[in-house]
Coordinates of C-alpha atoms in Angstrom, one line a residue:
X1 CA 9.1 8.3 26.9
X2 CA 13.0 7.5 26.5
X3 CA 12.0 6.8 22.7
X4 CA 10.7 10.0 22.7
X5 CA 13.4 11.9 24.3
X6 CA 16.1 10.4 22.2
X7 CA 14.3 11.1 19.0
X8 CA 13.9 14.2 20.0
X9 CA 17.5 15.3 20.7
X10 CA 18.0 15.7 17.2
X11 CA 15.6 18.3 16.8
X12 CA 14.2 20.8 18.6
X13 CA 10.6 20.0 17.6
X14 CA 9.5 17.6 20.2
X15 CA 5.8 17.3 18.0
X16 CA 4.2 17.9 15.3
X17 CA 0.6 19.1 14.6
X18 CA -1.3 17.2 12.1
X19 CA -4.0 19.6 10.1
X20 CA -5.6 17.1 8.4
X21 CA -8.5 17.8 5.8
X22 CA -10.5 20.9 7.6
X23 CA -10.7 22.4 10.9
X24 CA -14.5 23.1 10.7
X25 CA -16.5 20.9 13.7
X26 CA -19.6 19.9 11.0
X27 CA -16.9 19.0 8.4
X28 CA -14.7 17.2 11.1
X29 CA -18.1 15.4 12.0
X30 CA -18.8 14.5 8.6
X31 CA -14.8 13.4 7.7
X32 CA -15.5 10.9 10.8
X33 CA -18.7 8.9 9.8
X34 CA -16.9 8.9 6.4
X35 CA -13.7 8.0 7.2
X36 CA -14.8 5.4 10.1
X37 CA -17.0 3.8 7.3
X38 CA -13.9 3.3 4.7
X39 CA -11.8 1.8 7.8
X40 CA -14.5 -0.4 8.7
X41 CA -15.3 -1.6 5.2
X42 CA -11.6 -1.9 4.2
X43 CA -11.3 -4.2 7.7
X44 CA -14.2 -6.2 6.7
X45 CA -13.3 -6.5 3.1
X46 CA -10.1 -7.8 4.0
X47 CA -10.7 -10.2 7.1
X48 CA -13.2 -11.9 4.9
X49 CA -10.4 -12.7 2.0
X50 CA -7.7 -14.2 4.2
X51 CA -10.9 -16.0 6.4
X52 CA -12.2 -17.9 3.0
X53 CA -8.5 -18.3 1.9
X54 CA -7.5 -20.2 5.5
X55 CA -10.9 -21.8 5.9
X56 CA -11.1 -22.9 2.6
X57 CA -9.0 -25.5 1.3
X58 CA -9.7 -25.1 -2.3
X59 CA -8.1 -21.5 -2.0
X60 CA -4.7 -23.0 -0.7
X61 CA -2.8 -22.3 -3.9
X62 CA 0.2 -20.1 -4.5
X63 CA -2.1 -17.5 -5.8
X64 CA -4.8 -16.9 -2.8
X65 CA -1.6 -17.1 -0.5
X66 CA -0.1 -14.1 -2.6
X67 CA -3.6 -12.7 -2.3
X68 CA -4.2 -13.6 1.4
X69 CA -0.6 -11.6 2.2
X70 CA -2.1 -8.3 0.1
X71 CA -4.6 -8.6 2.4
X72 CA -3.0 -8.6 5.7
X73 CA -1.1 -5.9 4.0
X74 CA -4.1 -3.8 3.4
X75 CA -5.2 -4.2 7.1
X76 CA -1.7 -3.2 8.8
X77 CA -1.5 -0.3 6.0
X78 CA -5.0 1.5 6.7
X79 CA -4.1 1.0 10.6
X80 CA -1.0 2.6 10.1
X81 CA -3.2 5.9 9.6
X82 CA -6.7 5.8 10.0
X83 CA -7.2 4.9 13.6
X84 CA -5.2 8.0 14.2
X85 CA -7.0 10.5 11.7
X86 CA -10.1 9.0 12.9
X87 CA -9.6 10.3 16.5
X88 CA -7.7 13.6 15.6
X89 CA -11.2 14.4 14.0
X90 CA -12.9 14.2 17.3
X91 CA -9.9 16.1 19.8
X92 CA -8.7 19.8 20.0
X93 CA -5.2 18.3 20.4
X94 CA -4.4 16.8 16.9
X95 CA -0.2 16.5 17.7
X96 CA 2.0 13.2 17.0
X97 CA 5.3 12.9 18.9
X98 CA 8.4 13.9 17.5
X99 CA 9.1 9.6 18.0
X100 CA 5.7 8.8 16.8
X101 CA 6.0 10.9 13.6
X102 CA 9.3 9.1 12.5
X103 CA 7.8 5.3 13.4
X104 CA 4.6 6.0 11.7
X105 CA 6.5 6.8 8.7
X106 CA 8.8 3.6 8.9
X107 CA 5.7 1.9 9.5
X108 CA 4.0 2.8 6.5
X109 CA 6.8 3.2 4.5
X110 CA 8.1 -0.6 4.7
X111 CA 4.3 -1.6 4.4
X112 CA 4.0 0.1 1.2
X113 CA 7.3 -0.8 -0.5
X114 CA 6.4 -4.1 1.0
X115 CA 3.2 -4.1 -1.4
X116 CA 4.8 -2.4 -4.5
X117 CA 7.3 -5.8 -4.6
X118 CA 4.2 -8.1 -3.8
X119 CA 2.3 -6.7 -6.8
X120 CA 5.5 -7.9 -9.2
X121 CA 5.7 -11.8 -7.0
X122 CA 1.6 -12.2 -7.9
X123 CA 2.8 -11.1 -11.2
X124 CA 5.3 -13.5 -11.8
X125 CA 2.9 -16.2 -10.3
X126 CA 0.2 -15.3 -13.2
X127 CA 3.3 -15.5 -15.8
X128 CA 4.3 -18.8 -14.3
X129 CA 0.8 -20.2 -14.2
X130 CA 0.5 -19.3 -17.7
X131 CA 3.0 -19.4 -19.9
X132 CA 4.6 -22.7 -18.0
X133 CA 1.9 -24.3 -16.0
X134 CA 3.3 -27.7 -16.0
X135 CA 6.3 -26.9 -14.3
X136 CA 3.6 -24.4 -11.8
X137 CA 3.6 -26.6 -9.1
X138 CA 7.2 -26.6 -8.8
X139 CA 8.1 -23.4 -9.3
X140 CA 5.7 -21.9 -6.9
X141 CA 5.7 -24.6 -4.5
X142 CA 5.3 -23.7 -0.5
X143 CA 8.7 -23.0 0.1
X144 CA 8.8 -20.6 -2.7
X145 CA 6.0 -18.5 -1.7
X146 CA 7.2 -18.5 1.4
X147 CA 10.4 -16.8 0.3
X148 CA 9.2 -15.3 -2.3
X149 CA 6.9 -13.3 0.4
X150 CA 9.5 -13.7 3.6
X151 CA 12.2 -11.6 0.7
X152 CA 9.0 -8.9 0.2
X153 CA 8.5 -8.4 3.6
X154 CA 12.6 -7.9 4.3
X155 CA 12.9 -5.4 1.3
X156 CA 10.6 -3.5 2.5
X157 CA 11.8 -2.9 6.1
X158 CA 15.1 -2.2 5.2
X159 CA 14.4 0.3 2.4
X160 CA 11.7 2.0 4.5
X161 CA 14.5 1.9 7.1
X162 CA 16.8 4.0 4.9
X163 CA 14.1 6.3 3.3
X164 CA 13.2 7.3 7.2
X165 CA 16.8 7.8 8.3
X166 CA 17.3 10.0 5.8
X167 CA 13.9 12.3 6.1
X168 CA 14.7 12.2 9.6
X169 CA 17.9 13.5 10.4
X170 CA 17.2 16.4 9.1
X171 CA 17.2 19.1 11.9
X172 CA 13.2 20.4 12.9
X173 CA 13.2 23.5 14.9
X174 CA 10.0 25.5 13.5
X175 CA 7.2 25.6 12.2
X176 CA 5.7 22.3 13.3
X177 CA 2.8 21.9 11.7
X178 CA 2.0 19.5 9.0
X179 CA -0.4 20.3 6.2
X180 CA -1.0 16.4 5.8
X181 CA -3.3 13.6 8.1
X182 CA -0.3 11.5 8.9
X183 CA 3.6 11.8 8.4
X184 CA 4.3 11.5 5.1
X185 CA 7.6 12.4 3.3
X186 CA 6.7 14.9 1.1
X187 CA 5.0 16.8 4.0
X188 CA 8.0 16.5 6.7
X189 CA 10.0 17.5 4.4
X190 CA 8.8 20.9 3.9
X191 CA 9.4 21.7 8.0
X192 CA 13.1 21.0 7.7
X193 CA 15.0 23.8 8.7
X194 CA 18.2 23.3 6.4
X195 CA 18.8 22.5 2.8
X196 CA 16.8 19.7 1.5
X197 CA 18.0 19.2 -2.4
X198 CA 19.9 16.2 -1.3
X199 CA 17.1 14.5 0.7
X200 CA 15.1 15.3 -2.5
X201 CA 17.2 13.5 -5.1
X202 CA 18.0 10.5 -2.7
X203 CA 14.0 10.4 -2.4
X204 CA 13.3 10.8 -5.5
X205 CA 16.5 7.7 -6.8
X206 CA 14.4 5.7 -4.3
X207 CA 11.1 6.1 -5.4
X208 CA 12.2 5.1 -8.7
X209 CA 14.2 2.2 -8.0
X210 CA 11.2 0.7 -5.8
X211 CA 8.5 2.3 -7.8
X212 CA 9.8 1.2 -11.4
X213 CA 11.7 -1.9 -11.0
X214 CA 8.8 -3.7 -9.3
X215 CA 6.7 -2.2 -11.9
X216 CA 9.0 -3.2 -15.0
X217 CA 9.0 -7.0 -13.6
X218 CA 5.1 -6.7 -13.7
X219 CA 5.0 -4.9 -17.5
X220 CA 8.0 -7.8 -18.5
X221 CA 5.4 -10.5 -17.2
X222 CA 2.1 -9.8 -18.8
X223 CA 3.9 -8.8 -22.1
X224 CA 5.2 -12.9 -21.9
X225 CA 1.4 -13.5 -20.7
X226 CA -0.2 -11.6 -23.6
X227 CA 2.3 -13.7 -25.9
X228 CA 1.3 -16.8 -24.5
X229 CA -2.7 -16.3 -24.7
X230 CA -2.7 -14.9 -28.3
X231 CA -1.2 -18.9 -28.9
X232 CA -4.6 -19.8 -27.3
X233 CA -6.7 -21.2 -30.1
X234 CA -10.0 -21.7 -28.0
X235 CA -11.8 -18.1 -27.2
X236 CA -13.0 -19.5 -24.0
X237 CA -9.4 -20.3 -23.0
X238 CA -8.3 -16.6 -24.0
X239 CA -11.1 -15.4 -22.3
X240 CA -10.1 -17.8 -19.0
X241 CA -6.5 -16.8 -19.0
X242 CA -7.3 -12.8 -19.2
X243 CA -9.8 -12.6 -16.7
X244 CA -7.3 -14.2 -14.2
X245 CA -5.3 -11.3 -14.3
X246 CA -7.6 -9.1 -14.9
X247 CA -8.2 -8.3 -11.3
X248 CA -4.3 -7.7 -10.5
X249 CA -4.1 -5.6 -13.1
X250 CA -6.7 -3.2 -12.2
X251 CA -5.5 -3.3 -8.3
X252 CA -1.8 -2.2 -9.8
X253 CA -3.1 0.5 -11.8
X254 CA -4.8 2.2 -9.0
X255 CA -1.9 1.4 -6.4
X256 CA 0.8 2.5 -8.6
X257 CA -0.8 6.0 -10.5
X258 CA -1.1 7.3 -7.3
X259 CA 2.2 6.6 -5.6
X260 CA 4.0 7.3 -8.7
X261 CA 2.3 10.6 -8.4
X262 CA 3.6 11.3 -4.9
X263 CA 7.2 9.7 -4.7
X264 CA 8.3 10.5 -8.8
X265 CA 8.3 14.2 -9.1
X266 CA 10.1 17.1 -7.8
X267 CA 9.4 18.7 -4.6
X268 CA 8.6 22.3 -6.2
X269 CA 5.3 20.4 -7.1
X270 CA 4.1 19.6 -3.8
X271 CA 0.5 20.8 -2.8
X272 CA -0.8 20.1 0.3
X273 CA -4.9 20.0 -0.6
X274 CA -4.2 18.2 -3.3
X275 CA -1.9 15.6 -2.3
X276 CA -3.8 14.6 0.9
X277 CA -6.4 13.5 -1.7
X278 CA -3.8 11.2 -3.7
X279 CA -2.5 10.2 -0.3
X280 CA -5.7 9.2 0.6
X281 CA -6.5 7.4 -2.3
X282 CA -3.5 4.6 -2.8
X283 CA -3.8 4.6 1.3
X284 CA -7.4 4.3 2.0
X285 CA -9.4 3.7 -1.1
X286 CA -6.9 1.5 -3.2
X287 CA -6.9 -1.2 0.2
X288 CA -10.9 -0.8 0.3
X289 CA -11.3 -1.7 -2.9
X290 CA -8.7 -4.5 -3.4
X291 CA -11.1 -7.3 -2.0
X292 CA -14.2 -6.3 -3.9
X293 CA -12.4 -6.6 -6.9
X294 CA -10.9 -9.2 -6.8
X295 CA -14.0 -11.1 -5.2
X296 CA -16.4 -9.9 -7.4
X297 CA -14.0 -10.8 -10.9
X298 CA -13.1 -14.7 -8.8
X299 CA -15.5 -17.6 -8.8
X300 CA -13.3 -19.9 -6.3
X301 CA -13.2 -16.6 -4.0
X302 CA -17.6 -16.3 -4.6
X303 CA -18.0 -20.3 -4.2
X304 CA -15.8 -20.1 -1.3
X305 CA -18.3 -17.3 0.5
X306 CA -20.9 -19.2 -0.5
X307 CA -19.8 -22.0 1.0
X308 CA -19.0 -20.1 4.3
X309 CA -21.7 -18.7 4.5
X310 CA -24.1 -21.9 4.1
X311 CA -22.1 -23.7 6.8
X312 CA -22.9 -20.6 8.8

Protein backbone atom coordinates (compact mmCIF):
# COMPACT_ATOMS: atom_id res chain seq x y z
CA UNK A 1 0.00 0.00 0.00
CA UNK A 2 2.90 2.71 0.84
CA UNK A 3 4.40 1.52 -2.59
CA UNK A 4 1.39 2.32 -4.05
CA UNK A 5 0.74 5.67 -2.52
CA UNK A 6 4.23 6.96 -3.28
CA UNK A 7 4.07 5.92 -6.87
CA UNK A 8 1.11 7.44 -7.08
CA UNK A 9 2.06 10.99 -5.87
CA UNK A 10 3.45 11.66 -9.07
CA UNK A 11 0.42 11.21 -10.91
CA UNK A 12 -2.97 11.68 -10.38
CA UNK A 13 -3.92 8.29 -12.00
CA UNK A 14 -3.81 5.99 -9.03
CA UNK A 15 -4.70 2.85 -11.89
CA UNK A 16 -4.91 1.92 -15.00
CA UNK A 17 -7.49 -0.25 -16.92
CA UNK A 18 -6.12 -2.85 -19.06
CA UNK A 19 -8.55 -3.58 -22.31
CA UNK A 20 -6.79 -6.39 -23.47
CA UNK A 21 -7.89 -8.24 -26.79
CA UNK A 22 -11.99 -7.99 -26.69
CA UNK A 23 -14.53 -7.26 -24.18
CA UNK A 24 -16.99 -9.89 -25.48
CA UNK A 25 -17.80 -12.81 -22.58
CA UNK A 26 -17.61 -15.87 -25.46
CA UNK A 27 -14.39 -14.25 -26.89
CA UNK A 28 -12.97 -13.55 -23.29
CA UNK A 29 -13.91 -17.45 -22.72
CA UNK A 30 -12.21 -18.53 -25.72
CA UNK A 31 -8.87 -15.99 -25.18
CA UNK A 32 -8.71 -18.05 -21.64
CA UNK A 33 -8.56 -21.78 -22.72
CA UNK A 34 -6.20 -20.34 -25.36
CA UNK A 35 -4.09 -18.30 -23.61
CA UNK A 36 -4.00 -20.74 -20.38
CA UNK A 37 -2.86 -23.43 -22.95
CA UNK A 38 0.23 -21.28 -24.40
CA UNK A 39 1.20 -20.50 -20.55
CA UNK A 40 0.93 -23.99 -19.67
CA UNK A 41 2.85 -25.34 -22.66
CA UNK A 42 5.45 -22.59 -22.50
CA UNK A 43 5.86 -23.73 -18.57
CA UNK A 44 6.15 -27.20 -19.46
CA UNK A 45 8.34 -26.63 -22.45
CA UNK A 46 10.71 -24.92 -20.39
CA UNK A 47 10.84 -26.81 -16.91
CA UNK A 48 11.60 -29.79 -19.02
CA UNK A 49 14.90 -28.10 -20.76
CA UNK A 50 16.58 -26.79 -17.54
CA UNK A 51 15.25 -30.48 -15.78
CA UNK A 52 17.33 -32.68 -18.53
CA UNK A 53 20.06 -29.96 -18.50
CA UNK A 54 20.53 -30.30 -14.33
CA UNK A 55 19.68 -33.94 -14.28
CA UNK A 56 21.73 -34.80 -17.04
CA UNK A 57 25.36 -34.66 -16.83
CA UNK A 58 26.05 -34.94 -20.39
CA UNK A 59 24.24 -31.55 -20.93
CA UNK A 60 26.69 -29.68 -18.37
CA UNK A 61 28.48 -27.72 -21.11
CA UNK A 62 28.75 -24.01 -21.58
CA UNK A 63 26.16 -24.27 -24.15
CA UNK A 64 22.99 -26.08 -22.29
CA UNK A 65 23.93 -23.69 -19.33
CA UNK A 66 23.43 -20.71 -21.84
CA UNK A 67 20.39 -22.61 -22.89
CA UNK A 68 19.18 -23.66 -19.47
CA UNK A 69 19.41 -19.55 -18.44
CA UNK A 70 17.03 -18.80 -21.82
CA UNK A 71 14.95 -21.03 -20.28
CA UNK A 72 14.46 -19.75 -16.88
CA UNK A 73 14.20 -16.56 -18.79
CA UNK A 74 11.29 -17.69 -20.74
CA UNK A 75 9.44 -18.89 -17.51
CA UNK A 76 9.95 -15.48 -15.47
CA UNK A 77 9.10 -13.52 -18.86
CA UNK A 78 5.61 -15.28 -19.73
CA UNK A 79 4.84 -14.90 -15.80
CA UNK A 80 5.53 -11.42 -16.01
CA UNK A 81 2.19 -11.18 -18.08
CA UNK A 82 0.15 -13.98 -18.58
CA UNK A 83 -0.91 -15.02 -15.12
CA UNK A 84 -2.42 -11.52 -15.05
CA UNK A 85 -4.16 -11.47 -18.60
CA UNK A 86 -5.31 -14.84 -17.79
CA UNK A 87 -7.43 -13.68 -14.86
CA UNK A 88 -8.43 -10.15 -16.26
CA UNK A 89 -10.25 -12.46 -18.89
CA UNK A 90 -12.33 -13.95 -16.21
CA UNK A 91 -13.22 -10.45 -13.82
CA UNK A 92 -15.27 -7.30 -14.48
CA UNK A 93 -12.48 -5.38 -12.84
CA UNK A 94 -9.49 -5.57 -15.27
CA UNK A 95 -7.30 -2.41 -13.42
CA UNK A 96 -3.34 -2.63 -12.43
CA UNK A 97 -2.16 -0.23 -9.77
CA UNK A 98 -0.60 2.91 -10.55
CA UNK A 99 2.72 0.81 -8.56
CA UNK A 100 1.94 -2.33 -10.24
CA UNK A 101 1.92 -0.85 -13.81
CA UNK A 102 5.45 0.68 -13.37
CA UNK A 103 7.01 -2.79 -11.67
CA UNK A 104 5.48 -4.91 -14.26
CA UNK A 105 7.14 -2.85 -16.81
CA UNK A 106 10.69 -2.99 -15.00
CA UNK A 107 9.96 -6.40 -14.65
CA UNK A 108 9.60 -7.21 -18.10
CA UNK A 109 11.69 -4.80 -19.37
CA UNK A 110 15.06 -6.04 -17.58
CA UNK A 111 13.84 -9.70 -18.51
CA UNK A 112 13.75 -8.89 -22.02
CA UNK A 113 16.91 -6.79 -22.49
CA UNK A 114 18.21 -9.44 -20.29
CA UNK A 115 17.49 -11.99 -23.21
CA UNK A 116 18.41 -9.72 -26.22
CA UNK A 117 22.28 -9.77 -24.56
CA UNK A 118 21.94 -13.64 -23.88
CA UNK A 119 21.12 -14.28 -27.54
CA UNK A 120 24.74 -12.42 -28.47
CA UNK A 121 26.71 -14.63 -25.20
CA UNK A 122 25.19 -18.10 -26.91
CA UNK A 123 26.42 -16.52 -29.98
CA UNK A 124 29.74 -16.00 -29.12
CA UNK A 125 29.78 -19.53 -27.50
CA UNK A 126 28.86 -21.10 -31.08
CA UNK A 127 31.78 -18.73 -32.59
CA UNK A 128 34.13 -19.92 -29.94
CA UNK A 129 33.16 -23.57 -30.23
CA UNK A 130 33.83 -23.26 -33.74
CA UNK A 131 36.13 -21.35 -35.15
CA UNK A 132 38.62 -22.05 -31.91
CA UNK A 133 37.52 -25.15 -30.29
CA UNK A 134 40.74 -26.09 -28.83
CA UNK A 135 41.09 -23.21 -26.72
CA UNK A 136 36.83 -23.86 -25.98
CA UNK A 137 37.26 -25.21 -22.74
CA UNK A 138 39.13 -22.27 -21.65
CA UNK A 139 37.48 -19.68 -22.93
CA UNK A 140 34.09 -20.75 -21.79
CA UNK A 141 35.07 -22.36 -18.70
CA UNK A 142 32.52 -22.13 -15.49
CA UNK A 143 33.63 -18.95 -14.33
CA UNK A 144 33.11 -17.47 -17.58
CA UNK A 145 29.61 -18.47 -18.10
CA UNK A 146 28.97 -17.48 -14.99
CA UNK A 147 29.99 -13.91 -15.75
CA UNK A 148 29.29 -13.94 -18.88
CA UNK A 149 25.45 -14.66 -17.62
CA UNK A 150 25.87 -12.82 -14.01
CA UNK A 151 27.02 -9.36 -16.61
CA UNK A 152 23.49 -10.27 -18.77
CA UNK A 153 21.49 -10.38 -15.94
CA UNK A 154 22.99 -6.83 -14.46
CA UNK A 155 22.59 -5.05 -17.98
CA UNK A 156 19.49 -5.79 -18.04
CA UNK A 157 18.15 -4.46 -14.64
CA UNK A 158 19.91 -1.36 -14.89
CA UNK A 159 18.81 -0.39 -18.37
CA UNK A 160 15.19 -1.59 -17.75
CA UNK A 161 15.77 0.62 -14.66
CA UNK A 162 16.43 3.66 -16.77
CA UNK A 163 13.94 2.92 -19.65
CA UNK A 164 11.04 2.77 -16.63
CA UNK A 165 12.20 5.93 -14.86
CA UNK A 166 11.92 7.72 -17.81
CA UNK A 167 8.23 6.35 -19.14
CA UNK A 168 7.31 6.92 -15.69
CA UNK A 169 7.83 10.27 -14.52
CA UNK A 170 5.85 11.41 -16.88
CA UNK A 171 2.77 13.06 -15.21
CA UNK A 172 -0.83 10.67 -15.75
CA UNK A 173 -3.92 12.49 -14.92
CA UNK A 174 -6.53 11.10 -17.65
CA UNK A 175 -7.64 8.92 -19.58
CA UNK A 176 -6.49 5.82 -17.90
CA UNK A 177 -7.11 3.17 -19.93
CA UNK A 178 -4.68 1.15 -21.78
CA UNK A 179 -5.42 -0.30 -25.24
CA UNK A 180 -2.76 -3.05 -24.46
CA UNK A 181 -2.89 -6.64 -22.03
CA UNK A 182 -0.01 -5.48 -19.81
CA UNK A 183 2.06 -2.19 -19.37
CA UNK A 184 3.96 -1.79 -22.16
CA UNK A 185 5.93 1.38 -23.25
CA UNK A 186 4.49 2.13 -26.31
CA UNK A 187 0.97 1.99 -24.67
CA UNK A 188 1.73 4.13 -21.35
CA UNK A 189 3.04 6.37 -23.27
CA UNK A 190 0.12 7.39 -25.20
CA UNK A 191 -1.87 8.40 -21.62
CA UNK A 192 0.82 10.97 -20.72
CA UNK A 193 -0.61 14.13 -20.19
CA UNK A 194 2.39 16.39 -21.35
CA UNK A 195 4.89 16.42 -24.19
CA UNK A 196 6.35 13.11 -25.00
CA UNK A 197 8.92 13.80 -28.05
CA UNK A 198 11.71 13.57 -25.62
CA UNK A 199 10.58 10.27 -23.98
CA UNK A 200 10.26 9.15 -27.61
CA UNK A 201 13.79 9.76 -28.93
CA UNK A 202 15.42 8.60 -25.47
CA UNK A 203 13.19 5.28 -26.17
CA UNK A 204 13.77 5.04 -29.36
CA UNK A 205 18.34 5.70 -28.72
CA UNK A 206 17.60 2.87 -26.26
CA UNK A 207 15.99 0.48 -28.25
CA UNK A 208 18.62 0.72 -30.66
CA UNK A 209 21.55 0.58 -28.59
CA UNK A 210 20.10 -2.72 -26.85
CA UNK A 211 18.36 -3.92 -29.79
CA UNK A 212 21.32 -3.51 -32.42
CA UNK A 213 24.43 -3.87 -30.57
CA UNK A 214 23.47 -7.31 -29.16
CA UNK A 215 22.32 -8.01 -32.53
CA UNK A 216 25.59 -6.79 -34.44
CA UNK A 217 27.71 -9.09 -31.96
CA UNK A 218 25.48 -12.07 -33.16
CA UNK A 219 25.72 -11.02 -37.22
CA UNK A 220 29.81 -10.30 -36.37
CA UNK A 221 29.82 -14.00 -35.00
CA UNK A 222 28.14 -16.26 -37.47
CA UNK A 223 29.84 -14.22 -40.38
CA UNK A 224 33.44 -15.67 -38.55
CA UNK A 225 31.30 -19.04 -38.17
CA UNK A 226 30.26 -19.19 -41.86
CA UNK A 227 34.02 -18.43 -42.69
CA UNK A 228 35.21 -21.14 -40.58
CA UNK A 229 32.74 -23.97 -41.89
CA UNK A 230 33.19 -23.15 -45.68
CA UNK A 231 37.17 -24.35 -44.56
CA UNK A 232 35.33 -27.58 -43.64
CA UNK A 233 36.32 -30.11 -46.30
CA UNK A 234 34.04 -33.01 -44.97
CA UNK A 235 30.15 -32.36 -45.92
CA UNK A 236 29.18 -34.17 -42.81
CA UNK A 237 31.30 -31.73 -40.80
CA UNK A 238 29.59 -28.69 -42.57
CA UNK A 239 26.45 -30.19 -42.14
CA UNK A 240 27.42 -30.85 -38.14
CA UNK A 241 28.69 -27.34 -37.50
CA UNK A 242 25.40 -25.59 -39.21
CA UNK A 243 22.90 -27.46 -37.67
CA UNK A 244 24.35 -26.42 -34.18
CA UNK A 245 23.45 -23.09 -34.75
CA UNK A 246 20.78 -23.60 -36.62
CA UNK A 247 18.37 -23.61 -33.74
CA UNK A 248 19.72 -20.16 -32.25
CA UNK A 249 19.43 -18.70 -35.25
CA UNK A 250 15.86 -19.35 -35.81
CA UNK A 251 14.92 -18.47 -31.95
CA UNK A 252 16.84 -14.83 -32.71
CA UNK A 253 14.96 -14.27 -35.74
CA UNK A 254 11.64 -14.64 -34.18
CA UNK A 255 12.69 -12.76 -30.86
CA UNK A 256 14.29 -9.95 -32.58
CA UNK A 257 11.68 -9.12 -35.81
CA UNK A 258 9.26 -8.57 -33.42
CA UNK A 259 10.85 -6.41 -30.85
CA UNK A 260 12.56 -4.50 -33.48
CA UNK A 261 9.16 -3.96 -34.68
CA UNK A 262 7.84 -2.48 -31.35
CA UNK A 263 10.93 -0.55 -29.76
CA UNK A 264 12.68 0.87 -33.48
CA UNK A 265 10.09 3.01 -34.98
CA UNK A 266 8.38 6.22 -34.29
CA UNK A 267 5.56 6.59 -32.08
CA UNK A 268 3.10 8.16 -34.93
CA UNK A 269 3.11 4.41 -35.95
CA UNK A 270 1.64 2.91 -33.01
CA UNK A 271 -1.58 0.73 -33.34
CA UNK A 272 -3.10 -0.70 -30.62
CA UNK A 273 -4.87 -4.00 -32.40
CA UNK A 274 -2.07 -4.56 -34.17
CA UNK A 275 0.62 -4.28 -31.81
CA UNK A 276 -0.92 -6.40 -29.02
CA UNK A 277 -0.45 -9.14 -31.63
CA UNK A 278 3.40 -8.43 -32.12
CA UNK A 279 3.42 -8.03 -28.32
CA UNK A 280 2.05 -11.16 -27.98
CA UNK A 281 4.18 -12.85 -30.27
CA UNK A 282 8.04 -12.18 -29.00
CA UNK A 283 6.19 -12.47 -25.38
CA UNK A 284 4.17 -15.46 -25.50
CA UNK A 285 4.77 -17.46 -28.65
CA UNK A 286 8.62 -16.75 -29.22
CA UNK A 287 9.20 -18.36 -25.18
CA UNK A 288 6.69 -21.35 -26.31
CA UNK A 289 8.40 -22.14 -29.02
CA UNK A 290 12.07 -21.80 -27.89
CA UNK A 291 12.28 -25.34 -26.34
CA UNK A 292 10.60 -27.28 -29.14
CA UNK A 293 13.00 -26.01 -31.32
CA UNK A 294 15.73 -26.36 -29.97
CA UNK A 295 14.76 -29.99 -28.65
CA UNK A 296 13.46 -31.11 -31.70
CA UNK A 297 16.90 -29.80 -34.01
CA UNK A 298 19.34 -31.45 -30.59
CA UNK A 299 20.16 -35.08 -30.24
CA UNK A 300 22.00 -34.66 -26.63
CA UNK A 301 18.68 -32.66 -25.60
CA UNK A 302 16.30 -35.96 -27.35
CA UNK A 303 18.84 -38.66 -25.80
CA UNK A 304 18.71 -36.78 -22.62
CA UNK A 305 14.61 -37.13 -22.51
CA UNK A 306 14.97 -40.34 -23.53
CA UNK A 307 16.98 -41.14 -20.92
CA UNK A 308 14.65 -39.37 -18.32
CA UNK A 309 12.11 -40.71 -19.24
CA UNK A 310 13.31 -44.56 -19.21
CA UNK A 311 14.59 -44.03 -15.69
CA UNK A 312 11.08 -42.85 -15.03
Amino acid sequence: MAEDLAWGNRSSVSEFILLGFSSQLQMQLMLFVAFLVLYLLTLLGNGLIITLIVTDSRLHTPMYFLLANLSCLDISYTTTTVPQMLIHLLSKRKTISYARCAAQMYIFLSLGITECILYAVMAYDRYVAICHPLRYAIIMSRPSCIKLVAGSWTCGFLFAMMHTGFTMRLPYCGPNKINHFFCEVPAILKLACADTRVNEVVDFVLGVILLMTPLSLIVVSYCFIFVAVLKIHSTEGKFKAFSTCSSHITVVTLFYSAAMFMYMRPASSYKPDRDKKFSLFYNVISALLNPFIYSLRNKDVKGALIKLVCKE
